[in-house]
Amino acid sequence: MVAMARTQRVPDEHRKEIAEALAAGASAAELARQYGYHRATIYRIAREAGINMVDVRTQQATRARRDYDKARRLELLNQGFEAAAAILPEIRKPHQLRDWAIAVATLVDKRRLEDGEATERTEVSSVGARERLAEKLDELAQRRLAREQAGRAAG
């Protein structure tokens, strides 16, 4: 009768795969089930590879919190867009339209930041854009007023 070894050697290929998976954030329990090793073996591989499992778990928790926070911010942005869309039909005055446009532009910028599409801007350029928008809206208001006055004079 041949005595079976109590433990089996983990092949180098498995060690490498497990270490990479742990470094990427996989859980020791998940890897133990996947490879059929005891969880202590997975922790030993992590220790030998210089991976601090406490740090990995902290990173996982931090990543989960960051993902939750991002989802919440996106939800709030979407609510802001819905509110802006609901308000638009009620806007009657140019200054209200200007304020609405600035609010929507801010929402768009925030959304682009969340999506990783941020553009580099300086405070001066955003102030300049706000001033140009105000000028255009004032110009539109003056045209509208002139049309209304012309309509009253003709009628």
Coordinates of C-alpha atoms in Angstrom, one line a residue:
M1 CA 0.0 0.0 0.0
V2 CA 1.4 3.3 -1.1
A3 CA 1.0 6.2 1.4
M4 CA -0.5 9.3 -0.1
A5 CA 1.1 12.6 0.7
R6 CA -1.0 14.7 3.0
T7 CA -0.5 17.7 0.9
Q8 CA 0.1 18.2 -2.7
R9 CA 2.4 20.6 -4.3
V10 CA 0.7 23.6 -6.0
P11 CA 2.0 23.8 -9.6
D12 CA 3.9 27.0 -10.4
E13 CA 1.3 27.8 -13.1
H14 CA -1.5 27.7 -10.5
R15 CA 0.6 29.8 -8.1
K16 CA 1.1 32.4 -10.7
E17 CA -2.6 32.5 -11.7
I18 CA -3.7 32.7 -8.0
A19 CA -1.2 35.4 -7.2
E20 CA -2.4 37.5 -10.2
A21 CA -6.0 36.9 -9.3
L22 CA -5.4 37.9 -5.7
A23 CA -3.5 41.1 -6.8
A24 CA -6.5 41.9 -9.1
G25 CA -8.8 41.7 -6.1
A26 CA -10.2 38.1 -6.2
S27 CA -11.1 36.6 -2.8
A28 CA -9.2 33.8 -1.2
A29 CA -12.4 31.8 -0.6
E30 CA -13.4 32.1 -4.3
L31 CA -10.0 31.0 -5.5
A32 CA -9.9 28.1 -3.0
R33 CA -13.2 26.8 -4.5
Q34 CA -12.1 27.4 -8.0
Y35 CA -8.7 25.6 -7.7
G36 CA -9.7 23.1 -5.1
Y37 CA -7.1 24.1 -2.5
H38 CA -7.6 25.0 1.1
R39 CA -8.0 28.7 1.8
A40 CA -4.9 28.6 4.0
T41 CA -3.0 27.5 0.9
I42 CA -4.3 30.5 -1.0
Y43 CA -3.2 32.8 1.8
R44 CA 0.2 31.1 1.9
I45 CA 0.6 31.8 -1.9
A46 CA -0.4 35.4 -1.3
R47 CA 2.2 35.8 1.5
E48 CA 4.9 34.2 -0.7
A49 CA 4.0 36.5 -3.5
G50 CA 4.2 39.5 -1.2
I51 CA 0.5 40.3 -1.4
N52 CA -0.9 41.6 1.8
M53 CA -4.5 40.2 1.9
V54 CA -5.6 42.9 4.4
D55 CA -4.6 45.5 1.8
V56 CA -6.4 43.6 -0.9
R57 CA -9.6 43.5 1.2
T58 CA -9.3 47.2 2.0
Q59 CA -8.9 47.9 -1.7
Q60 CA -11.9 45.8 -2.5
A61 CA -14.0 47.7 0.1
T62 CA -12.7 51.0 -1.1
R63 CA -13.5 50.1 -4.7
A64 CA -17.0 49.0 -3.8
R65 CA -17.6 52.2 -1.9
R66 CA -16.3 54.3 -4.8
D67 CA -18.5 52.4 -7.2
Y68 CA -21.5 52.9 -4.9
D69 CA -20.7 56.6 -4.6
K70 CA -20.4 57.0 -8.3
A71 CA -23.7 55.3 -9.0
R72 CA -25.4 57.6 -6.4
R73 CA -23.9 60.7 -8.1
L74 CA -25.0 59.5 -11.5
E75 CA -28.5 58.9 -10.1
L76 CA -28.6 62.5 -8.7
L77 CA -27.3 63.9 -12.0
N78 CA -30.1 62.1 -13.8
Q79 CA -32.6 63.5 -11.4
G80 CA -31.2 66.9 -12.1
F81 CA -31.6 66.4 -15.9
E82 CA -35.2 65.3 -15.4
A83 CA -35.9 68.4 -13.2
A84 CA -34.3 70.7 -15.8
A85 CA -36.4 69.1 -18.6
A86 CA -39.6 69.6 -16.5
I87 CA -38.7 73.3 -15.8
L88 CA -37.9 74.3 -19.4
P89 CA -41.5 74.7 -20.7
E90 CA -42.3 77.1 -17.8
I91 CA -39.4 79.5 -18.5
R92 CA -40.6 82.8 -19.9
K93 CA -37.9 85.3 -19.2
P94 CA -34.4 85.5 -20.7
H95 CA -32.6 85.6 -17.3
Q96 CA -34.5 82.5 -16.3
L97 CA -33.4 80.8 -19.5
R98 CA -29.8 81.9 -18.9
D99 CA -29.8 80.5 -15.4
W100 CA -31.4 77.3 -16.7
A101 CA -28.7 76.9 -19.4
I102 CA -25.9 77.5 -16.8
A103 CA -27.5 74.8 -14.6
V104 CA -27.8 72.3 -17.4
A105 CA -24.2 73.1 -18.6
T106 CA -23.0 72.4 -15.1
L107 CA -24.9 69.1 -15.0
V108 CA -23.4 68.1 -18.4
D109 CA -19.9 68.9 -17.1
K110 CA -20.4 66.9 -13.9
R111 CA -21.7 64.0 -16.0
R112 CA -18.7 64.2 -18.3
L113 CA -16.4 64.1 -15.3
E114 CA -18.2 61.0 -14.0
D115 CA -17.8 59.4 -17.4
G116 CA -14.1 60.2 -17.6
E117 CA -14.6 62.7 -20.4
A118 CA -13.5 65.8 -18.5
T119 CA -12.0 68.6 -20.5
E120 CA -9.4 70.9 -19.1
R121 CA -10.8 74.3 -18.4
T122 CA -9.7 77.2 -16.4
E123 CA -11.9 79.5 -14.3
V124 CA -11.3 82.3 -16.7
S125 CA -12.7 80.3 -19.7
S126 CA -15.9 79.3 -17.8
V127 CA -16.5 82.8 -16.7
G128 CA -16.0 84.0 -20.3
A129 CA -18.4 81.4 -21.5
R130 CA -21.0 82.5 -18.9
E131 CA -20.5 86.1 -20.0
R132 CA -20.9 85.2 -23.7
L133 CA -24.0 83.2 -22.9
A134 CA -25.5 86.1 -21.0
E135 CA -24.7 88.5 -23.9
K136 CA -26.4 86.2 -26.4
L137 CA -29.5 85.8 -24.2
D138 CA -29.7 89.5 -23.7
E139 CA -29.4 90.0 -27.5
L140 CA -32.2 87.5 -28.0
A141 CA -34.4 89.2 -25.4
Q142 CA -33.8 92.6 -27.2
R143 CA -34.8 91.1 -30.5
R144 CA -37.9 89.6 -29.0
L145 CA -38.8 92.9 -27.4
A146 CA -38.3 94.7 -30.7
R147 CA -40.5 92.2 -32.5
E148 CA -43.3 92.6 -29.9
Q149 CA -43.1 96.4 -30.1
A150 CA -43.2 96.2 -33.9
G151 CA -46.2 93.9 -33.7
R152 CA -48.0 96.3 -31.4
A153 CA -47.2 99.3 -33.6
A154 CA -48.4 97.5 -36.7
G155 CA -51.6 96.2 -35.0

